[in-house]
Amino acid sequence: MSMRTALLIGVTVALLCGCVRKEILDDINIESAVGFDEAGKEKIRGTIVIPVYKRGETANKTLTTVSSTAKDVLEELQYKTSEPLVSGSIEIALYGKQLAKQGIFPFIDQFRRDASIGTRLYLAVVDGTAKHLLEGNYGRQGNGIYLSNLLKQNIERRDLPKTNLHLFLKTYYADGKDPFLPYIRRVGEDVQVIGVVLFRGDRVVDTIGQSDMFYFKIVADGYSEGTHTVRLNNKKYVSIKNISTKRTISFSGPKTRPHIHVHIALEGIVREYKHGPFTSAVRRSVEKTFEQQIRSQTEALLRRFQEKQIDPIGFGDLAASRYRQFRHRDFYKHYSQLPIRITADVTIRDTGIIE
Amino acid sequence: MTAPPPSVWTTLQTLGSSTDFQTKVYRNDTAGLYLWVSYVEPMVDMEFVARSIFPYLFHCPFSSLEEIHRALPIDDAYISSDPNNVKEKLLEGYLFIRLHETDETGLLVKAQKTLERALTVPEVEFSVVGPKESFIESLETNLFLLRKRIPIDRLTVKMTTVGTLSKTKVAVVYIDGIANPDNVQTVLQRIEEVEFDEIIDSSYIVQIISDNRHSPFPQLLDTERPDRVAAVLAEGKVAIMVDGSPHVLIGPTTLVEFFSSFEDYFLNWTVASFFRLIRLFSVTFSILITPMYVATLNYHYELIPKDLLGTLITSRREIPFPPILEVLFLELTIELLREAGARLPTKVGQTIGIVGGIVIGTASVEAGLTSNVLLILVALAALASFTTPVYKIGNTIRLMRFPFILFAEIWGLLGVAFCFCIIVTHLLYLTSLGRPFLSPLYPPRWRDLKDALVRLPFTSQSKRPETLRTEQPIRFDGKKAKQKRDIDE
């Protein structure tokens, strides 16, 4: 290395060393959750949670303010903190139901542009206000981590369909699919997942309750690990744990008015059946009843989507991948009248270890 | 006016100014002659002289030096009148015998004193399995240890002398017909061209003949194990042995060779490969962990996993210093401890360990000077840097950390990446005896990877390293070696 090169590197290093702003870990306030609510006319209430770390557990500090635009809400909170607020570690962003009905995209845009925020950020809509929910104290690791773990657990192991910032933006911009988000509510000192909210664009238009989430997840994700209780005709109940689901959607007929066929193949094991031995006759009847239930429930769900003119399953995108020169506009013109046929095939694999 | 040409007489006069130079006169009664015997006293084994030389000198009838030469039962004796030769030999421990005080011709008889320590267990490159002998300071003994392991005529030793004052004997050893003549020539030429007065140790040689003398990376491997030298000579490398040094230099070497312990060859290849990977991992860890700490805490809080955030913040909250000072404080403490431990005698060294480990470590955390997370990281990094089997590269690794820390402070992870690029560029540029230092990683020598990051079984080692360009690339018949020739199969 010649003297000149060494000098050049030295000068560059010296001149550029002020170019990155330092954010020393213990000298910043790290937001872990944010919430947005409607606050009267043209006003927005923003709430943030800052974890206050103590040895062994984490307390929550909640700050809230009212402003007129989305970006200002979080900026104005800087006036209330002694150390700079940084948003790189946000785990979850919440939106009040009222705000969500008017459109949440202006409040998502900033997350999309901030390079320090990961695209696996969770978004959720709150029954009530986000402020009320964030002011509670949940778990030992702070509200942000508690809420994101709550959603993560329900997505990976239960019936909540997979959502995050990336998927929301993808479906928001996609022509053939509409976004959906988890729907949560504060119940005393706990938070509960109560369903899924469905969007048209960035506005909430419909909600799916807990009981339908299982069917929705099967069709939307093609996958579910939850446990589902099947009620047999003779008022007996059997609880079935879902171990494998395969969902196939096929199209036939003209591309503007295709026939949609949804086939669901499900394998499960019996978790609970307290009405005597689980014979093959019982097994057959459970399989049949479950198939019947899947068919009717899913059909009702899909019909509802057709009536509301929303497509959270993404039939439009799926059809676009099957047909040449597919036009989404033509497809959605007839969307509400498209015939959808649903078939189900349930197999009980295992009935338990001890007979 | 020109100085008179040096004569034996003036040479002896010059030597005589030193009081340990002796000239004694003895009388041989049988022949009725006087003998002038000169020698440098500390270099001569007087017991040997009294036992094996004097009886012949005093009791044999002779009249000339030739007759004495014939009578003496000593091989290394000859008649010389060259003043320079006489001087050199006298200083090596020869007796110089003349019949008259003013004679210009005399008989040189070897009566050298040899004092050397016994062979010991290798201390720097100790291994649990395998041979336990190591080189010592005597070149003859070292060559003996080597020849014993390679008893073939093609093992060639080329001797030269370097150092204007020290006259150190340097032996270049290689196997003729295997080692690339270019490599041998390079080594010989560079040793011939050494310009230095006092060569004390082989580490002087390595610093003088290295391809890049300013690089912190050693470009010749030094080892104290005769078995290791024998093994690499068989691979086609060249060894440089220096008289007075228990460390033998091996070249051309590569960076990965510095991370291979010779014990790797004594263990099963799966275990050996695992250990080698562990070592490479620990070196990476050792260099990068504290710079990463500085970078993430200064600039990239969002990269810290959410569950770790609390741990880091609680341990950092009481610390009044920015991460860079905290890290430098602890790193320098560790370096101080290492340096103090290396200088002090063993018994006191243990005390230093206790003082350093327990008192400074825990006390600085309790006093709120450093965070305990960092203490663990720095201690682990120091431990990891000692896993390198070759001592010299361990020092390099400890030094490497500091530019990384500074760049991490200035530019965060970008700085770490930048510093990494500089070092990789340097390594790419580096050569060992003209052969690429980063081989077989770059330039890629796929076949050589059999003994680089992992060590494959001996049956797969049938070819010599490609990067050495050996004269005879095949070591043994690989196909034959893979056959199982048990009768019951």
Tab-separated table of N, CA, C and O in Angstrom, chain B residues 335-427:
chain	number	residue	atom	x	y	z
B	335	GLU	N	-5.220	-7.465	27.565
B	335	GLU	CA	-3.882	-7.448	26.976
B	335	GLU	C	-2.825	-7.240	28.058
B	335	GLU	O	-1.762	-7.844	28.018
B	336	LEU	N	-3.139	-6.376	29.015
B	336	LEU	CA	-2.213	-6.153	30.127
B	336	LEU	C	-1.973	-7.443	30.893
B	336	LEU	O	-0.839	-7.800	31.211
B	337	LEU	N	-3.062	-8.137	31.182
B	337	LEU	CA	-2.956	-9.390	31.930
B	337	LEU	C	-2.094	-10.386	31.178
B	337	LEU	O	-1.250	-11.064	31.742
B	338	ARG	N	-2.310	-10.465	29.851
B	338	ARG	CA	-1.567	-11.423	29.046
B	338	ARG	C	-0.085	-11.056	29.041
B	338	ARG	O	0.778	-11.896	29.246
B	339	GLU	N	0.174	-9.776	28.869
B	339	GLU	CA	1.557	-9.315	28.804
B	339	GLU	C	2.237	-9.534	30.161
B	339	GLU	O	3.363	-10.029	30.219
B	340	ALA	N	1.532	-9.194	31.250
B	340	ALA	CA	2.110	-9.387	32.580
B	340	ALA	C	2.338	-10.869	32.841
B	340	ALA	O	3.373	-11.270	33.369
B	341	GLY	N	1.367	-11.687	32.440
B	341	GLY	CA	1.502	-13.122	32.648
B	341	GLY	C	2.676	-13.691	31.867
B	341	GLY	O	3.351	-14.621	32.318
B	342	ALA	N	2.939	-13.153	30.676
B	342	ALA	CA	4.032	-13.669	29.859
B	342	ALA	C	5.386	-13.271	30.417
B	342	ALA	O	6.362	-13.989	30.256
B	343	ARG	N	5.462	-12.131	31.095
B	343	ARG	CA	6.754	-11.660	31.585
B	343	ARG	C	7.124	-12.276	32.927
B	343	ARG	O	8.282	-12.400	33.259
B	344	LEU	N	6.076	-12.570	33.718
B	344	LEU	CA	6.361	-12.985	35.084
B	344	LEU	C	6.713	-14.464	35.163
B	344	LEU	O	6.302	-15.243	34.317
B	345	PRO	N	7.496	-14.856	36.194
B	345	PRO	CA	7.740	-16.282	36.399
B	345	PRO	C	6.426	-17.032	36.671
B	345	PRO	O	5.438	-16.438	37.117
B	346	THR	N	6.435	-18.322	36.366
B	346	THR	CA	5.209	-19.121	36.408
B	346	THR	C	4.438	-18.976	37.716
B	346	THR	O	3.218	-18.844	37.718
B	347	LYS	N	5.175	-19.014	38.827
B	347	LYS	CA	4.487	-19.014	40.129
B	347	LYS	C	3.713	-17.722	40.327
B	347	LYS	O	2.578	-17.715	40.764
B	348	VAL	N	4.328	-16.588	39.999
B	348	VAL	CA	3.667	-15.302	40.155
B	348	VAL	C	2.569	-15.154	39.107
B	348	VAL	O	1.559	-14.515	39.349
B	349	GLY	N	2.786	-15.796	37.951
B	349	GLY	CA	1.815	-15.720	36.865
B	349	GLY	C	0.429	-16.172	37.280
B	349	GLY	O	-0.571	-15.583	36.887
B	350	GLN	N	0.383	-17.205	38.117
B	350	GLN	CA	-0.918	-17.692	38.586
B	350	GLN	C	-1.645	-16.626	39.382
B	350	GLN	O	-2.845	-16.433	39.241
B	351	THR	N	-0.878	-15.905	40.200
B	351	THR	CA	-1.480	-14.843	40.996
B	351	THR	C	-2.100	-13.796	40.087
B	351	THR	O	-3.198	-13.306	40.346
B	352	ILE	N	-1.370	-13.479	39.016
B	352	ILE	CA	-1.875	-12.496	38.063
B	352	ILE	C	-3.213	-12.952	37.482
B	352	ILE	O	-4.149	-12.170	37.343
B	353	GLY	N	-3.299	-14.263	37.182
B	353	GLY	CA	-4.550	-14.811	36.654
B	353	GLY	C	-5.702	-14.556	37.604
B	353	GLY	O	-6.779	-14.122	37.208
B	354	ILE	N	-5.442	-14.804	38.888
B	354	ILE	CA	-6.505	-14.626	39.875
B	354	ILE	C	-6.851	-13.153	40.006
B	354	ILE	O	-8.015	-12.752	39.967
B	355	VAL	N	-5.810	-12.322	40.119
B	355	VAL	CA	-6.041	-10.876	40.245
B	355	VAL	C	-6.859	-10.383	39.052
B	355	VAL	O	-7.862	-9.695	39.195
B	356	GLY	N	-6.411	-10.803	37.849
B	356	GLY	CA	-7.075	-10.330	36.637
B	356	GLY	C	-8.490	-10.841	36.536
B	356	GLY	O	-9.438	-10.065	36.385
B	357	GLY	N	-8.610	-12.155	36.616
B	357	GLY	CA	-9.913	-12.765	36.364
B	357	GLY	C	-10.943	-12.343	37.372
B	357	GLY	O	-12.012	-11.836	37.027
B	358	ILE	N	-10.628	-12.530	38.645
B	358	ILE	CA	-11.655	-12.331	39.656
B	358	ILE	C	-11.747	-10.864	40.066
B	358	ILE	O	-12.798	-10.239	39.952
B	359	VAL	N	-10.612	-10.315	40.475
B	359	VAL	CA	-10.680	-8.983	41.079
B	359	VAL	C	-11.056	-7.920	40.049
B	359	VAL	O	-12.086	-7.249	40.177
B	360	ILE	N	-10.269	-7.822	38.978
B	360	ILE	CA	-10.544	-6.748	38.024
B	360	ILE	C	-11.885	-6.964	37.334
B	360	ILE	O	-12.698	-6.050	37.209
B	361	GLY	N	-12.127	-8.222	36.906
B	361	GLY	CA	-13.361	-8.526	36.173
B	361	GLY	C	-14.602	-8.183	36.970
B	361	GLY	O	-15.380	-7.302	36.601
B	362	THR	N	-14.779	-8.859	38.114
B	362	THR	CA	-16.014	-8.650	38.870
B	362	THR	C	-16.067	-7.249	39.466
B	362	THR	O	-17.129	-6.630	39.494
B	363	ALA	N	-14.897	-6.762	39.899
B	363	ALA	CA	-14.910	-5.442	40.532
B	363	ALA	C	-15.320	-4.358	39.548
B	363	ALA	O	-16.089	-3.460	39.897
B	364	SER	N	-14.840	-4.464	38.299
B	364	SER	CA	-15.189	-3.408	37.357
B	364	SER	C	-16.667	-3.458	37.002
B	364	SER	O	-17.274	-2.432	36.708
B	365	VAL	N	-17.256	-4.646	37.040
B	365	VAL	CA	-18.701	-4.717	36.808
B	365	VAL	C	-19.447	-4.117	37.987
B	365	VAL	O	-20.363	-3.311	37.828
B	366	GLU	N	-18.999	-4.477	39.202
B	366	GLU	CA	-19.697	-3.968	40.386
B	366	GLU	C	-19.544	-2.465	40.514
B	366	GLU	O	-20.449	-1.764	40.952
B	367	ALA	N	-18.375	-1.969	40.121
B	367	ALA	CA	-18.158	-0.530	40.207
B	367	ALA	C	-18.924	0.213	39.121
B	367	ALA	O	-18.972	1.427	39.118
B	368	GLY	N	-19.513	-0.533	38.185
B	368	GLY	CA	-20.276	0.120	37.129
B	368	GLY	C	-19.409	0.699	36.034
B	368	GLY	O	-19.791	1.645	35.369
B	369	LEU	N	-18.217	0.135	35.858
B	369	LEU	CA	-17.352	0.628	34.780
B	369	LEU	C	-17.598	-0.119	33.484
B	369	LEU	O	-17.469	0.436	32.407
B	370	THR	N	-17.923	-1.388	33.595
B	370	THR	CA	-18.190	-2.164	32.386
B	370	THR	C	-19.436	-2.998	32.611
B	370	THR	O	-19.790	-3.283	33.748
B	371	SER	N	-20.080	-3.376	31.528
B	371	SER	CA	-21.266	-4.209	31.683
B	371	SER	C	-20.844	-5.668	31.721
B	371	SER	O	-19.846	-6.057	31.117
B	372	ASN	N	-21.606	-6.475	32.428
B	372	ASN	CA	-21.194	-7.874	32.574
B	372	ASN	C	-21.358	-8.660	31.283
B	372	ASN	O	-20.645	-9.631	31.057
B	373	VAL	N	-22.274	-8.217	30.403
B	373	VAL	CA	-22.385	-8.877	29.099
B	373	VAL	C	-21.073	-8.735	28.341
B	373	VAL	O	-20.526	-9.701	27.803
B	374	LEU	N	-20.533	-7.503	28.359
B	374	LEU	CA	-19.285	-7.263	27.642
B	374	LEU	C	-18.135	-8.031	28.268
B	374	LEU	O	-17.273	-8.565	27.568
B	375	LEU	N	-18.136	-8.106	29.592
B	375	LEU	CA	-17.071	-8.838	30.279
B	375	LEU	C	-17.016	-10.277	29.775
B	375	LEU	O	-15.955	-10.824	29.486
B	376	ILE	N	-18.206	-10.881	29.644
B	376	ILE	CA	-18.271	-12.257	29.152
B	376	ILE	C	-17.743	-12.320	27.719
B	376	ILE	O	-16.942	-13.186	27.366
B	377	LEU	N	-18.174	-11.368	26.887
B	377	LEU	CA	-17.754	-11.383	25.481
B	377	LEU	C	-16.241	-11.226	25.354
B	377	LEU	O	-15.589	-11.950	24.605
B	378	VAL	N	-15.680	-10.284	26.108
B	378	VAL	CA	-14.238	-10.032	26.000
B	378	VAL	C	-13.456	-11.239	26.500
B	378	VAL	O	-12.472	-11.660	25.885
B	379	ALA	N	-13.919	-11.818	27.603
B	379	ALA	CA	-13.223	-12.997	28.135
B	379	ALA	C	-13.276	-14.136	27.133
B	379	ALA	O	-12.276	-14.813	26.873
B	380	LEU	N	-14.456	-14.338	26.514
B	380	LEU	CA	-14.592	-15.410	25.519
B	380	LEU	C	-13.700	-15.144	24.313
B	380	LEU	O	-13.057	-16.050	23.790
B	381	ALA	N	-13.660	-13.882	23.905
B	381	ALA	CA	-12.838	-13.547	22.738
B	381	ALA	C	-11.372	-13.796	23.030
B	381	ALA	O	-10.637	-14.313	22.184
B	382	ALA	N	-10.942	-13.454	24.251
B	382	ALA	CA	-9.542	-13.686	24.614
B	382	ALA	C	-9.257	-15.191	24.627
B	382	ALA	O	-8.252	-15.653	24.097
B	383	LEU	N	-10.189	-15.930	25.224
B	383	LEU	CA	-10.031	-17.392	25.273
B	383	LEU	C	-9.945	-17.957	23.861
B	383	LEU	O	-9.084	-18.788	23.554
B	384	ALA	N	-10.834	-17.465	22.995
B	384	ALA	CA	-10.874	-17.986	21.627
B	384	ALA	C	-9.587	-17.685	20.885
B	384	ALA	O	-9.135	-18.484	20.060
B	385	SER	N	-8.951	-16.535	21.198
B	385	SER	CA	-7.737	-16.200	20.461
B	385	SER	C	-6.581	-17.108	20.865
B	385	SER	O	-5.591	-17.196	20.162
B	386	PHE	N	-6.705	-17.779	22.005
B	386	PHE	CA	-5.635	-18.688	22.421
B	386	PHE	C	-5.819	-20.098	21.872
B	386	PHE	O	-5.012	-20.977	22.150
B	387	THR	N	-6.889	-20.325	21.117
B	387	THR	CA	-7.086	-21.668	20.565
B	387	THR	C	-6.228	-21.902	19.336
B	387	THR	O	-6.139	-23.016	18.857
B	388	THR	N	-5.602	-20.843	18.809
B	388	THR	CA	-4.794	-21.041	17.605
B	388	THR	C	-3.577	-21.885	17.950
B	388	THR	O	-2.887	-21.611	18.928
B	389	PRO	N	-3.292	-22.911	17.140
B	389	PRO	CA	-2.185	-23.799	17.461
B	389	PRO	C	-0.821	-23.173	17.236
B	389	PRO	O	0.150	-23.611	17.831
B	390	VAL	N	-0.740	-22.164	16.389
B	390	VAL	CA	0.544	-21.515	16.156
B	390	VAL	C	0.532	-20.191	16.904
B	390	VAL	O	-0.348	-19.357	16.709
B	391	TYR	N	1.523	-20.019	17.770
B	391	TYR	CA	1.547	-18.876	18.683
B	391	TYR	C	1.494	-17.540	17.944
B	391	TYR	O	0.778	-16.632	18.325
B	392	LYS	N	2.251	-17.459	16.845
B	392	LYS	CA	2.396	-16.154	16.197
B	392	LYS	C	1.091	-15.633	15.600
B	392	LYS	O	0.826	-14.446	15.612
B	393	ILE	N	0.273	-16.530	15.061
B	393	ILE	CA	-0.968	-16.063	14.446
B	393	ILE	C	-1.944	-15.605	15.539
B	393	ILE	O	-2.764	-14.723	15.306
B	394	GLY	N	-1.828	-16.174	16.736
B	394	GLY	CA	-2.666	-15.745	17.852
B	394	GLY	C	-2.435	-14.278	18.174
B	394	GLY	O	-3.373	-13.520	18.413
B	395	ASN	N	-1.171	-13.870	18.136
B	395	ASN	CA	-0.853	-12.457	18.379
B	395	ASN	C	-1.468	-11.574	17.314
B	395	ASN	O	-2.024	-10.518	17.594
B	396	THR	N	-1.354	-12.040	16.051
B	396	THR	CA	-1.929	-11.274	14.947
B	396	THR	C	-3.420	-11.081	15.161
B	396	THR	O	-3.955	-9.989	14.951
B	397	ILE	N	-4.094	-12.153	15.593
B	397	ILE	CA	-5.537	-12.075	15.759
B	397	ILE	C	-5.916	-11.083	16.850
B	397	ILE	O	-6.862	-10.308	16.699
B	398	ARG	N	-5.126	-11.084	17.924
B	398	ARG	CA	-5.431	-10.119	18.985
B	398	ARG	C	-5.232	-8.686	18.500
B	398	ARG	O	-5.946	-7.779	18.895
B	399	LEU	N	-4.271	-8.502	17.627
B	399	LEU	CA	-4.030	-7.156	17.091
B	399	LEU	C	-5.136	-6.745	16.113
B	399	LEU	O	-5.596	-5.608	16.117
B	400	MET	N	-5.579	-7.684	15.288
B	400	MET	CA	-6.609	-7.425	14.272
B	400	MET	C	-7.853	-6.784	14.868
B	400	MET	O	-8.524	-5.990	14.237
B	401	ARG	N	-8.185	-7.168	16.107
B	401	ARG	CA	-9.410	-6.712	16.730
B	401	ARG	C	-9.478	-5.182	16.818
B	401	ARG	O	-10.532	-4.600	16.675
B	402	PHE	N	-8.348	-4.551	17.070
B	402	PHE	CA	-8.393	-3.120	17.372
B	402	PHE	C	-8.789	-2.251	16.176
B	402	PHE	O	-9.640	-1.371	16.332
B	403	PRO	N	-8.225	-2.450	14.968
B	403	PRO	CA	-8.760	-1.667	13.838
B	403	PRO	C	-10.245	-1.925	13.624
B	403	PRO	O	-10.995	-0.980	13.327
B	404	PHE	N	-10.670	-3.152	13.827
B	404	PHE	CA	-12.098	-3.458	13.666
B	404	PHE	C	-12.928	-2.641	14.660
B	404	PHE	O	-13.967	-2.077	14.301
B	405	ILE	N	-12.460	-2.565	15.904
B	405	ILE	CA	-13.210	-1.822	16.925
B	405	ILE	C	-13.292	-0.348	16.536
B	405	ILE	O	-14.354	0.269	16.623
B	406	LEU	N	-12.182	0.212	16.061
B	406	LEU	CA	-12.193	1.624	15.695
B	406	LEU	C	-13.140	1.885	14.534
B	406	LEU	O	-13.926	2.825	14.555
B	407	PHE	N	-13.107	1.015	13.523
B	407	PHE	CA	-14.010	1.207	12.386
B	407	PHE	C	-15.458	1.016	12.793
B	407	PHE	O	-16.350	1.696	12.283
B	408	ALA	N	-15.700	0.086	13.724
B	408	ALA	CA	-17.070	-0.126	14.202
B	408	ALA	C	-17.565	1.131	14.906
B	408	ALA	O	-18.731	1.500	14.790
B	409	GLU	N	-16.670	1.794	15.630
B	409	GLU	CA	-17.050	3.018	16.333
B	409	GLU	C	-17.376	4.129	15.338
B	409	GLU	O	-18.308	4.897	15.523
B	410	ILE	N	-16.612	4.191	14.243
B	410	ILE	CA	-16.808	5.289	13.303
B	410	ILE	C	-18.033	5.048	12.414
B	410	ILE	O	-18.880	5.914	12.258
B	411	TRP	N	-18.137	3.866	11.830
B	411	TRP	CA	-19.180	3.627	10.826
B	411	TRP	C	-20.117	2.468	11.152
B	411	TRP	O	-20.878	2.048	10.279
B	412	GLY	N	-20.031	1.910	12.323
B	412	GLY	CA	-20.922	0.794	12.635
B	412	GLY	C	-20.579	-0.439	11.823
B	412	GLY	O	-19.421	-0.670	11.481
B	413	LEU	N	-21.593	-1.206	11.478
B	413	LEU	CA	-21.353	-2.455	10.741
B	413	LEU	C	-20.733	-2.185	9.377
B	413	LEU	O	-19.978	-3.000	8.853
B	414	LEU	N	-21.048	-1.017	8.820
B	414	LEU	CA	-20.429	-0.648	7.546
B	414	LEU	C	-18.916	-0.584	7.720
B	414	LEU	O	-18.153	-1.067	6.876
B	415	GLY	N	-18.488	-0.020	8.846
B	415	GLY	CA	-17.067	0.067	9.142
B	415	GLY	C	-16.442	-1.309	9.315
B	415	GLY	O	-15.333	-1.551	8.845
B	416	VAL	N	-17.166	-2.192	9.987
B	416	VAL	CA	-16.664	-3.562	10.159
B	416	VAL	C	-16.475	-4.205	8.788
B	416	VAL	O	-15.435	-4.819	8.510
B	417	ALA	N	-17.468	-4.019	7.920
B	417	ALA	CA	-17.371	-4.587	6.574
B	417	ALA	C	-16.199	-3.965	5.820
B	417	ALA	O	-15.444	-4.656	5.125
B	418	PHE	N	-16.019	-2.661	5.993
B	418	PHE	CA	-14.932	-1.950	5.319
B	418	PHE	C	-13.575	-2.493	5.771
B	418	PHE	O	-12.711	-2.816	4.955
B	419	CYS	N	-13.419	-2.624	7.080
B	419	CYS	CA	-12.168	-3.129	7.639
B	419	CYS	C	-11.926	-4.561	7.159
B	419	CYS	O	-10.799	-4.929	6.818
B	420	PHE	N	-13.002	-5.341	7.119
B	420	PHE	CA	-12.899	-6.720	6.626
B	420	PHE	C	-12.372	-6.719	5.191
B	420	PHE	O	-11.498	-7.502	4.835
B	421	CYS	N	-12.908	-5.800	4.380
B	421	CYS	CA	-12.466	-5.723	2.983
B	421	CYS	C	-10.980	-5.393	2.912
B	421	CYS	O	-10.239	-5.995	2.130
B	422	ILE	N	-10.536	-4.442	3.735
B	422	ILE	CA	-9.116	-4.068	3.707
B	422	ILE	C	-8.257	-5.284	4.032
B	422	ILE	O	-7.276	-5.577	3.344
B	423	ILE	N	-8.663	-6.014	5.073
B	423	ILE	CA	-7.830	-7.144	5.501
B	423	ILE	C	-7.849	-8.265	4.464
B	423	ILE	O	-6.815	-8.864	4.160
B	424	VAL	N	-9.026	-8.511	3.883
B	424	VAL	CA	-9.086	-9.558	2.855
B	424	VAL	C	-8.239	-9.159	1.644
B	424	VAL	O	-7.516	-9.979	1.076
B	425	THR	N	-8.313	-7.869	1.276
B	425	THR	CA	-7.484	-7.399	0.160
B	425	THR	C	-6.008	-7.637	0.462
B	425	THR	O	-5.256	-8.137	-0.376
B	426	HIS	N	-5.624	-7.290	1.682
B	426	HIS	CA	-4.235	-7.490	2.084
B	426	HIS	C	-3.842	-8.966	1.994
B	426	HIS	O	-2.778	-9.310	1.469
B	427	LEU	N	-4.754	-9.823	2.476
B	427	LEU	CA	-4.455	-11.264	2.466
B	427	LEU	C	-4.360	-11.799	1.040
B	427	LEU	O	-3.555	-12.678	0.742
